[in-house]
Amino acid sequence: MSTSCGFTSFTDAIAFQARLDPLSVAVCLNSREIGYAAFWNDIGKVTGHLQAHGLPRGTRVAVHVQHLYLRWLAILALARLGLVSASLSDSPQEFELLAPQVVISDAAFTAPGASVIQAGDHWLDGEHDAAFDRRDDPHPDAPCRLVVSSGTTGTPKKAVLTRRDVHERLRANARTYGLHPGVSLATTMSTQAIGGFTMPLSCWAAGGAVVMASVPASHALLHLLRLRPQVLFLSVVQLAELMDTLPPEYQAAYQPRIYVAGSAIPPALSRSVRLRVTQSLFVVYGSTEAGTVTIAHAARAQERPGFTGHVVPSAQVEIVDERHRVLPAGQPGEVRIRAEGMIRRYEDDAGADANFRKGWFYPGDAGILDETGGLVIVGRTREVMNFGGVKLAPEAVEHALHDCPGVIEFAAFSLVAGGRQLPWVAVVAGDDFSNEAMAGRFGAAFPGLPALSIARLEQLPRNAMGKVLRGQLAAMVGTALAGNEAAQPQPAGAGSSA
């Protein structure tokens, strides 16, 4: 329903598709397909159940529903009712941060200070009450979705998207990712992640089908590919886990488009996917706050360290100096972004509002725009290491050492000892890894810098999107060193291990 502001709700796009082509597929489950008319009918049933609770507009409702299809019906019904939705895991810390007034759950759930609405398959029984009346539409700038963001510091923050923000992002995503009637999309991201929330909505708003079929842990990627989604949206960690399940004898039968967000794709993983699954592999740079900002073909990104691609039409990127003056192409500085559907601030965190200045979002990245508009990220502004005046981004160290034998995964960081920063690398090592070989490569690539120290770990700490948490990594290694006097850095050139 359009308002005097000329705004159309994203749920109305689903209703339109249900009228236009009622039998076209909206959802693919394991054993059946659900057409748009049936999908809209199910949304109406859940809307009726929630409406009966009489929740005032603007109420914050966390959805803790394990059944994925029912979870989405609840999210869409909440949007119709003008309520603010959030997706919730079992984490008490997450519940405390989101502070919902109501929780919808299909399992036993303890929600101190909040009321709980019990969901279940019975919500889909009976007939949809077509008499549901939305009354006056919520204002386009009314809150619609609450998402937890790591922000620019790694500290969780609450990002609130308005109805207009969500609508603009879905419209931008449809253009950027080529979503249209007849396209099918699958994502393994949870609805807690911004991509796991906006990409299915974008597909439905464009009239496409969303694959919700569950796949077994064994041969998961094979089962997913058998469903032939044309578009997959994954994190780097999810892509790596899926590739580990692909049988050696698999022969690529079609070429899906795979978009990978959260962090750069490791070169070995990129080559493996393009050789065994599809050449249409793309890396996405963006954020919870601004959405998709740049996209690059994985082969191009692999050729240029830090290259994230060209800026999508719905976004604008500038590189500025410390006084926020725009720098010319080719000069490094701080990245700032303006995009359709971008949030304007974090909630309940006035100190973080410095990340939003005069309509721009500062994600905390240092970068360069080339003459063609391609964006190269050289590191996080807060993570740039200073070795006696020689400034180096962790990504530069990782690029120099990325093909070191025996490395499963690794990340560079620094620790302060004796009043100066020292270079470190945390490594998840294979059988043929050698500390001496990696330390030697570092010394050859960066002569004159302090010797590289190496910490071997079972796994690297990452967030839900696959980004390495360098601050947490440095704290882990620093704590281990403090309790292990024998693990002090060795003389230059030797390379130490914690």
Coordinates of C-alpha atoms in Angstrom, one line a residue:
M1 CA 0.0 0.0 0.0
S2 CA 1.5 3.3 -1.0
T3 CA 1.4 6.3 1.3
S4 CA 1.3 10.0 0.5
C5 CA 5.1 9.9 0.7
G6 CA 5.1 7.6 -2.4
F7 CA 6.6 4.8 -0.3
T8 CA 5.8 1.1 -0.9
S9 CA 6.4 -1.5 1.7
F10 CA 8.7 -4.5 0.7
T11 CA 5.9 -6.8 1.9
D12 CA 3.6 -5.3 -0.7
A13 CA 6.0 -6.5 -3.4
I14 CA 5.3 -10.1 -2.3
A15 CA 1.5 -9.4 -2.3
F16 CA 1.8 -8.0 -5.8
Q17 CA 3.7 -11.0 -7.1
A18 CA 1.0 -13.2 -5.5
R19 CA -1.6 -11.5 -7.6
L20 CA 0.5 -11.2 -10.7
D21 CA 1.8 -14.8 -10.9
P22 CA 0.3 -16.7 -8.0
L23 CA 1.9 -20.1 -9.0
S24 CA 5.4 -18.9 -9.5
V25 CA 7.8 -20.4 -6.9
A26 CA 8.6 -18.2 -3.9
V27 CA 10.2 -20.8 -1.6
C28 CA 12.0 -24.1 -2.3
L29 CA 11.9 -26.5 0.6
N30 CA 13.3 -30.0 0.8
S31 CA 10.2 -31.8 -0.4
R32 CA 8.0 -29.1 -2.0
E33 CA 7.8 -25.7 -3.6
I34 CA 5.6 -22.9 -2.3
G35 CA 4.1 -20.5 -4.8
Y36 CA 3.7 -16.8 -4.2
A37 CA -0.1 -17.1 -3.5
A38 CA 0.5 -19.8 -0.9
F39 CA 3.4 -17.9 0.5
W40 CA 1.4 -14.7 0.9
N41 CA -1.5 -16.7 2.4
D42 CA 0.9 -18.2 5.0
I43 CA 2.3 -14.7 5.8
G44 CA -1.3 -13.7 6.4
K45 CA -2.0 -16.6 8.8
V46 CA 1.1 -15.7 10.9
T47 CA 0.1 -12.0 10.8
G48 CA -3.3 -12.9 12.2
H49 CA -1.7 -14.9 15.1
L50 CA 0.6 -12.0 16.0
Q51 CA -2.0 -9.4 15.6
A52 CA -4.2 -11.1 18.2
H53 CA -1.5 -10.3 20.8
G54 CA -2.3 -6.6 20.4
L55 CA 1.4 -5.5 20.4
P56 CA 1.7 -1.7 20.0
R57 CA 3.5 -0.4 16.9
G58 CA 7.3 0.0 17.5
T59 CA 7.4 -3.0 19.9
R60 CA 10.8 -4.8 19.6
V61 CA 10.3 -8.4 18.9
A62 CA 13.1 -10.9 18.7
V63 CA 12.5 -14.0 16.6
H64 CA 14.0 -17.2 18.0
V65 CA 12.4 -19.7 15.6
Q66 CA 14.4 -22.7 14.5
H67 CA 12.1 -23.7 11.6
L68 CA 13.5 -21.5 8.8
Y69 CA 10.3 -21.1 6.8
L70 CA 8.3 -20.2 9.9
R71 CA 11.0 -17.8 11.0
W72 CA 10.7 -15.9 7.8
L73 CA 6.9 -15.8 8.0
A74 CA 7.2 -14.3 11.5
I75 CA 9.7 -11.7 10.3
L76 CA 7.5 -10.7 7.4
A77 CA 4.4 -10.6 9.6
L78 CA 6.1 -8.3 12.1
A79 CA 6.9 -5.9 9.2
R80 CA 3.3 -5.9 8.1
L81 CA 2.2 -5.0 11.7
G82 CA 4.7 -2.1 12.0
L83 CA 6.8 -3.9 14.7
V84 CA 10.6 -3.9 14.9
S85 CA 12.1 -7.4 14.3
A86 CA 15.4 -8.9 15.3
S87 CA 16.8 -12.4 14.9
L88 CA 18.0 -14.1 18.1
S89 CA 20.4 -16.9 18.8
D90 CA 20.7 -18.8 22.1
S91 CA 23.4 -16.4 23.3
P92 CA 22.4 -14.6 26.6
Q93 CA 24.8 -11.8 25.7
E94 CA 23.0 -11.2 22.5
F95 CA 19.6 -11.2 24.2
E96 CA 20.9 -8.6 26.7
L97 CA 22.3 -6.4 23.9
L98 CA 19.1 -6.5 21.8
A99 CA 16.8 -6.1 24.9
P100 CA 13.6 -7.1 23.1
Q101 CA 10.3 -6.6 24.7
V102 CA 8.8 -9.7 23.2
V103 CA 10.4 -13.0 22.0
I104 CA 8.8 -15.3 19.4
S105 CA 10.1 -18.9 19.9
D106 CA 9.2 -22.4 18.8
A107 CA 11.3 -23.9 21.7
A108 CA 11.7 -23.4 25.4
F109 CA 13.3 -20.0 25.9
T110 CA 14.1 -17.9 29.0
A111 CA 13.6 -14.2 28.3
P112 CA 14.1 -12.1 31.5
G113 CA 12.0 -9.0 31.3
A114 CA 10.3 -10.0 28.0
S115 CA 7.1 -11.8 27.2
V116 CA 7.3 -15.0 25.1
I117 CA 5.0 -15.9 22.2
Q118 CA 5.1 -19.6 21.4
A119 CA 5.3 -20.3 17.7
G120 CA 4.6 -23.6 16.0
D121 CA 3.3 -25.4 12.9
H122 CA -0.3 -24.8 14.2
W123 CA 0.1 -21.2 13.0
L124 CA -0.2 -22.6 9.5
D125 CA -3.4 -24.5 10.1
G126 CA -6.8 -23.3 9.1
E127 CA -7.6 -20.5 6.7
H128 CA -6.1 -17.1 6.3
D129 CA -8.4 -14.3 7.5
A130 CA -8.5 -12.0 4.5
A131 CA -10.2 -9.3 6.6
F132 CA -6.9 -8.3 8.1
D133 CA -6.7 -4.6 7.9
R134 CA -3.3 -2.8 8.3
R135 CA -5.1 0.5 9.1
D136 CA -2.6 3.3 8.5
D137 CA 0.8 2.3 7.2
P138 CA 3.7 2.9 9.6
H139 CA 5.8 5.9 8.6
P140 CA 8.6 5.1 6.1
D141 CA 11.2 6.3 8.6
A142 CA 9.8 4.2 11.5
P143 CA 12.2 1.5 12.8
C144 CA 11.8 -1.9 11.1
R145 CA 14.8 -4.1 11.8
L146 CA 17.4 -4.3 14.6
V147 CA 20.7 -5.8 13.6
V148 CA 23.8 -6.3 15.7
S149 CA 26.9 -4.9 14.0
S150 CA 30.5 -5.3 15.0
G151 CA 30.9 -1.6 14.2
T152 CA 34.4 -0.2 13.4
T153 CA 35.9 -1.4 16.7
G154 CA 34.8 -5.0 17.0
T155 CA 32.5 -4.0 19.9
P156 CA 28.9 -5.1 19.1
K157 CA 26.5 -2.2 18.4
K158 CA 22.8 -2.0 17.6
A159 CA 22.0 -0.8 14.1
V160 CA 18.4 0.1 13.4
L161 CA 17.1 0.1 9.9
T162 CA 13.9 2.0 9.1
R163 CA 11.3 0.7 6.7
R164 CA 12.7 3.1 4.0
D165 CA 16.3 1.8 4.6
V166 CA 15.2 -1.8 4.1
H167 CA 13.1 -0.9 1.0
E168 CA 16.1 1.0 -0.6
R169 CA 18.5 -1.8 0.1
L170 CA 16.3 -4.4 -1.5
R171 CA 15.9 -2.2 -4.6
A172 CA 19.7 -1.7 -4.7
N173 CA 20.4 -5.4 -4.2
A174 CA 18.0 -6.4 -7.0
R175 CA 20.0 -4.2 -9.4
T176 CA 23.4 -5.2 -8.1
Y177 CA 22.9 -8.9 -8.0
G178 CA 20.7 -9.3 -11.0
L179 CA 17.6 -10.6 -9.1
H180 CA 14.4 -10.9 -11.2
P181 CA 11.3 -13.2 -11.6
G182 CA 12.5 -16.7 -12.2
V183 CA 15.9 -16.4 -10.4
S184 CA 16.6 -18.7 -7.5
L185 CA 18.8 -17.7 -4.6
A186 CA 20.3 -19.6 -1.7
T187 CA 22.2 -18.3 1.3
T188 CA 23.7 -20.1 4.3
M189 CA 23.9 -16.9 6.3
S190 CA 21.7 -16.7 9.3
T191 CA 19.0 -14.0 9.4
Q192 CA 21.1 -12.4 12.2
A193 CA 23.6 -11.3 9.6
I194 CA 22.6 -8.4 7.4
G195 CA 23.2 -10.4 4.2
G196 CA 21.2 -13.3 5.5
F197 CA 18.3 -10.9 6.1
T198 CA 18.4 -8.6 3.0
M199 CA 19.3 -11.1 0.3
P200 CA 16.2 -13.3 0.6
L201 CA 14.0 -10.2 1.0
S202 CA 15.6 -8.8 -2.2
C203 CA 14.9 -11.9 -4.1
W204 CA 11.2 -12.0 -3.1
A205 CA 10.8 -8.2 -3.8
A206 CA 12.1 -9.0 -7.3
G207 CA 9.8 -12.0 -7.8
G208 CA 12.4 -14.7 -7.4
A209 CA 12.6 -17.9 -5.4
V210 CA 14.5 -18.5 -2.2
V211 CA 16.0 -22.0 -1.5
M212 CA 15.4 -23.0 2.1
A213 CA 16.2 -26.7 1.8
S214 CA 18.4 -28.1 4.6
V215 CA 21.4 -30.0 3.5
P216 CA 23.3 -32.8 5.4
A217 CA 26.7 -32.0 6.8
S218 CA 28.2 -34.7 4.7
H219 CA 28.4 -33.6 1.0
A220 CA 26.6 -30.4 1.9
L221 CA 27.8 -28.5 -1.1
L222 CA 26.9 -31.3 -3.5
H223 CA 23.3 -31.4 -2.1
L224 CA 23.0 -27.6 -2.4
L225 CA 24.3 -27.6 -6.0
R226 CA 21.8 -30.3 -6.9
L227 CA 19.0 -27.8 -6.1
R228 CA 20.6 -25.5 -8.8
P229 CA 20.3 -22.1 -7.2
Q230 CA 21.4 -19.5 -9.7
V231 CA 22.8 -17.2 -7.0
L232 CA 24.6 -18.1 -3.8
F233 CA 25.4 -15.6 -1.1
L234 CA 27.9 -16.9 1.5
S235 CA 30.6 -15.8 3.9
V236 CA 34.2 -16.9 3.4
V237 CA 34.1 -19.3 6.3
Q238 CA 30.9 -20.9 4.9
L239 CA 32.4 -21.2 1.4
A240 CA 35.5 -22.9 2.8
E241 CA 33.4 -25.3 4.9
L242 CA 31.2 -26.2 1.9
M243 CA 34.2 -26.8 -0.3
D244 CA 35.5 -29.3 2.2
T245 CA 32.4 -31.4 1.7
L246 CA 32.6 -31.5 -2.1
P247 CA 33.4 -35.0 -3.4
P248 CA 36.7 -35.3 -5.4
E249 CA 34.8 -36.8 -8.3
Y250 CA 32.3 -33.9 -8.6
Q251 CA 31.9 -32.5 -12.2
A252 CA 30.5 -29.0 -12.5
A253 CA 27.2 -29.3 -14.4
Y254 CA 26.2 -25.6 -14.3
Q255 CA 27.8 -22.3 -13.3
P256 CA 26.0 -20.5 -10.4
R257 CA 27.0 -17.0 -9.4
I258 CA 28.6 -17.1 -6.0
Y259 CA 29.0 -13.9 -4.0
V260 CA 31.3 -14.0 -1.0
A261 CA 31.1 -11.3 1.7
G262 CA 32.8 -10.6 5.0
S263 CA 36.5 -10.7 4.1
A264 CA 38.9 -11.5 1.2
I265 CA 38.8 -15.0 -0.3
P266 CA 42.1 -16.8 0.4
P267 CA 43.9 -17.4 -3.0
A268 CA 43.9 -21.2 -2.6
L269 CA 40.2 -21.3 -1.9
S270 CA 39.4 -18.9 -4.7
R271 CA 41.3 -21.0 -7.2
S272 CA 39.7 -24.2 -6.0
V273 CA 36.1 -22.8 -6.3
R274 CA 36.8 -21.4 -9.8
L275 CA 38.4 -24.7 -11.0
R276 CA 35.8 -27.1 -9.5
V277 CA 32.5 -25.3 -9.1
T278 CA 32.1 -22.0 -11.1
Q279 CA 34.1 -19.2 -12.8
S280 CA 31.4 -16.8 -11.6
L281 CA 32.9 -16.2 -8.2
F282 CA 32.7 -12.6 -6.8
V283 CA 34.0 -10.9 -3.6
V284 CA 31.7 -8.3 -1.9
Y285 CA 32.9 -5.4 0.2
G286 CA 30.3 -3.7 2.4
S287 CA 29.0 -3.4 5.9
T288 CA 25.9 -3.8 8.0
E289 CA 25.7 0.0 8.1
A290 CA 25.9 0.7 4.4
G291 CA 25.1 -2.6 2.6
T292 CA 27.0 -3.6 -0.6
V293 CA 29.7 -1.1 -1.6
T294 CA 31.9 -2.8 -4.2
I295 CA 32.0 -6.1 -6.0
A296 CA 35.0 -7.7 -7.8
H297 CA 35.4 -10.9 -9.8
A298 CA 37.5 -13.2 -7.6
A299 CA 40.2 -13.7 -10.3
R300 CA 40.7 -9.9 -10.4
A301 CA 40.8 -9.6 -6.6
Q302 CA 43.4 -12.4 -6.4
E303 CA 45.7 -10.5 -8.9
R304 CA 45.6 -7.3 -6.9
P305 CA 46.1 -7.4 -3.1
G306 CA 43.4 -5.6 -1.3
F307 CA 41.3 -4.9 -4.5
T308 CA 37.6 -5.1 -3.6
G309 CA 36.2 -4.1 -6.9
H310 CA 34.3 -1.1 -8.4
V311 CA 31.7 0.9 -6.5
V312 CA 28.2 -0.3 -7.2
P313 CA 25.7 2.2 -8.6
S314 CA 23.8 2.5 -5.3
A315 CA 26.9 3.6 -3.3
Q316 CA 29.5 6.4 -3.3
V317 CA 33.0 6.1 -2.0
E318 CA 35.6 8.9 -1.2
I319 CA 39.1 8.7 0.2
V320 CA 39.8 11.6 2.7
D321 CA 42.6 12.8 4.8
E322 CA 42.6 13.4 8.6
R323 CA 40.7 16.7 8.0
H324 CA 38.1 15.0 5.9
R325 CA 39.3 16.6 2.7
V326 CA 38.9 14.5 -0.5
L327 CA 42.1 13.0 -1.8
P328 CA 42.8 12.5 -5.6
A329 CA 42.9 9.1 -7.2
G330 CA 45.9 7.0 -6.2
Q331 CA 46.5 8.6 -2.8
P332 CA 45.9 6.5 0.4
G333 CA 43.6 7.8 3.1
E334 CA 40.5 6.9 5.0
V335 CA 37.5 5.4 3.3
R336 CA 34.1 7.0 3.7
I337 CA 30.8 5.7 2.2
R338 CA 27.4 7.0 1.3
A339 CA 24.8 4.5 0.1
E340 CA 21.1 3.8 -0.5
G341 CA 19.5 2.5 2.7
M342 CA 22.5 3.4 4.9
I343 CA 21.8 3.9 8.6
R344 CA 22.7 7.2 10.1
R345 CA 23.8 6.2 13.6
Y346 CA 24.1 3.4 16.1
E347 CA 21.5 3.2 18.8
D348 CA 22.4 3.9 22.5
D349 CA 26.1 4.6 21.6
A350 CA 26.6 8.3 21.2
G351 CA 30.4 7.8 21.2
A352 CA 30.2 5.9 18.0
D353 CA 28.3 8.6 16.2
A354 CA 31.7 9.9 15.1
N355 CA 31.6 7.2 12.5
F356 CA 28.7 9.1 10.9
R357 CA 29.6 12.6 9.7
K358 CA 27.5 14.8 7.4
G359 CA 25.7 11.9 5.7
W360 CA 28.9 9.8 5.4
F361 CA 29.8 6.5 7.1
Y362 CA 33.4 6.0 8.1
P363 CA 33.9 2.2 8.3
G364 CA 37.5 2.5 9.7
D365 CA 39.2 1.3 6.6
A366 CA 42.3 2.8 4.9
G367 CA 42.2 2.6 1.2
I368 CA 42.9 3.9 -2.3
L369 CA 40.6 4.7 -5.2
D370 CA 42.3 4.2 -8.6
E371 CA 41.7 6.1 -11.8
T372 CA 39.0 3.7 -12.8
G373 CA 37.0 3.9 -9.6
G374 CA 38.4 0.6 -8.2
L375 CA 38.8 0.5 -4.4
V376 CA 41.8 -1.1 -2.8
I377 CA 41.7 -1.6 1.0
V378 CA 45.1 -1.4 2.5
G379 CA 44.0 -2.2 6.1
R380 CA 42.0 -1.0 9.1
T381 CA 43.0 2.5 10.2
R382 CA 43.1 1.2 13.8
E383 CA 45.2 -1.9 12.8
V384 CA 48.0 -0.3 10.9
M385 CA 51.2 -1.3 12.6
N386 CA 54.1 1.1 13.2
F387 CA 57.5 -0.5 13.4
G388 CA 59.8 2.3 14.4
G389 CA 58.3 4.7 11.8
V390 CA 57.7 2.0 9.2
K391 CA 53.9 1.8 8.8
L392 CA 52.5 -1.5 7.6
A393 CA 49.0 -2.9 7.3
P394 CA 48.5 -6.5 8.5
E395 CA 47.1 -7.3 5.0
A396 CA 50.5 -6.4 3.5
V397 CA 52.3 -8.9 5.7
E398 CA 49.7 -11.6 4.8
H399 CA 50.1 -11.0 1.1
A400 CA 53.8 -11.4 1.3
L401 CA 53.5 -14.7 3.2
H402 CA 50.3 -16.1 1.7
D403 CA 52.0 -18.9 -0.3
C404 CA 54.2 -20.1 2.5
P405 CA 54.1 -24.0 2.6
G406 CA 52.0 -25.8 5.2
V407 CA 49.7 -22.8 6.1
I408 CA 46.1 -23.7 6.5
E409 CA 45.2 -20.1 7.5
F410 CA 46.9 -17.3 9.2
A411 CA 46.6 -13.7 10.3
A412 CA 49.1 -10.9 11.0
F413 CA 49.0 -8.6 14.0
S414 CA 51.4 -6.8 16.4
L415 CA 52.2 -6.8 20.1
V416 CA 54.0 -4.2 22.1
A417 CA 57.1 -5.3 24.0
G418 CA 59.8 -3.1 25.5
G419 CA 57.9 0.0 24.4
R420 CA 57.8 -0.9 20.7
Q421 CA 55.5 -2.8 18.3
L422 CA 56.7 -6.2 17.1
P423 CA 55.3 -8.2 14.2
W424 CA 53.4 -11.4 14.9
V425 CA 51.6 -14.0 12.8
A426 CA 49.1 -16.5 14.1
V427 CA 49.1 -19.7 12.1
V428 CA 46.9 -22.7 11.8
A429 CA 49.6 -25.0 10.5
G430 CA 49.7 -28.2 8.4
D431 CA 52.2 -31.0 8.6
D432 CA 54.9 -29.3 6.4
F433 CA 54.8 -25.9 8.0
S434 CA 58.1 -24.4 9.2
N435 CA 58.5 -21.5 11.5
E436 CA 61.9 -20.8 10.1
A437 CA 60.7 -20.8 6.5
M438 CA 57.9 -18.2 7.3
A439 CA 60.3 -16.0 9.4
G440 CA 62.8 -16.1 6.5
R441 CA 60.2 -15.0 4.0
F442 CA 59.2 -12.2 6.3
G443 CA 62.8 -11.0 6.7
A444 CA 63.3 -11.1 2.9
A445 CA 60.1 -9.2 2.2
F446 CA 60.6 -6.6 5.0
P447 CA 64.3 -6.1 5.6
G448 CA 65.2 -3.9 8.5
L449 CA 62.1 -4.7 10.5
P450 CA 62.1 -6.7 13.8
A451 CA 62.0 -10.5 13.5
L452 CA 58.7 -12.1 13.0
S453 CA 57.2 -14.0 15.9
I454 CA 54.8 -16.9 15.2
A455 CA 51.9 -18.3 17.3
R456 CA 50.4 -21.6 16.4
L457 CA 46.7 -21.9 17.0
E458 CA 44.0 -24.5 16.4
Q459 CA 41.8 -21.9 14.8
L460 CA 41.6 -18.1 14.3
P461 CA 39.0 -16.1 16.1
R462 CA 36.5 -14.7 13.6
N463 CA 33.1 -13.0 13.6
A464 CA 30.0 -14.3 12.0
M465 CA 31.0 -13.0 8.6
G466 CA 34.4 -14.6 8.7
K467 CA 36.6 -11.5 9.5
V468 CA 39.6 -12.3 11.7
L469 CA 39.2 -10.5 15.1
R470 CA 42.8 -9.2 15.3
G471 CA 42.2 -7.4 18.6
Q472 CA 41.0 -10.6 20.2
L473 CA 43.8 -12.5 18.5
A474 CA 46.5 -10.2 20.0
A475 CA 44.8 -10.4 23.4
M476 CA 44.9 -14.2 23.3
V477 CA 48.5 -14.4 22.3
G478 CA 49.5 -11.6 24.8
T479 CA 47.8 -13.5 27.6
A480 CA 49.6 -16.7 26.7
L481 CA 52.9 -15.0 26.6
A482 CA 52.3 -13.3 30.0
G483 CA 51.8 -16.8 31.5
N484 CA 54.7 -18.4 29.6
E485 CA 58.1 -16.7 30.1
A486 CA 59.7 -19.2 27.8
A487 CA 57.7 -17.9 24.9
Q488 CA 59.4 -14.6 24.6
P489 CA 60.4 -13.3 21.1
Q490 CA 63.8 -14.7 19.9
P491 CA 66.6 -12.7 18.4
A492 CA 66.0 -11.1 15.0
G493 CA 65.7 -13.6 12.1
A494 CA 64.9 -16.6 14.2
G495 CA 61.1 -16.4 14.4
S496 CA 59.5 -17.4 17.7
S497 CA 56.5 -19.5 18.5
A498 CA 53.9 -19.1 21.3

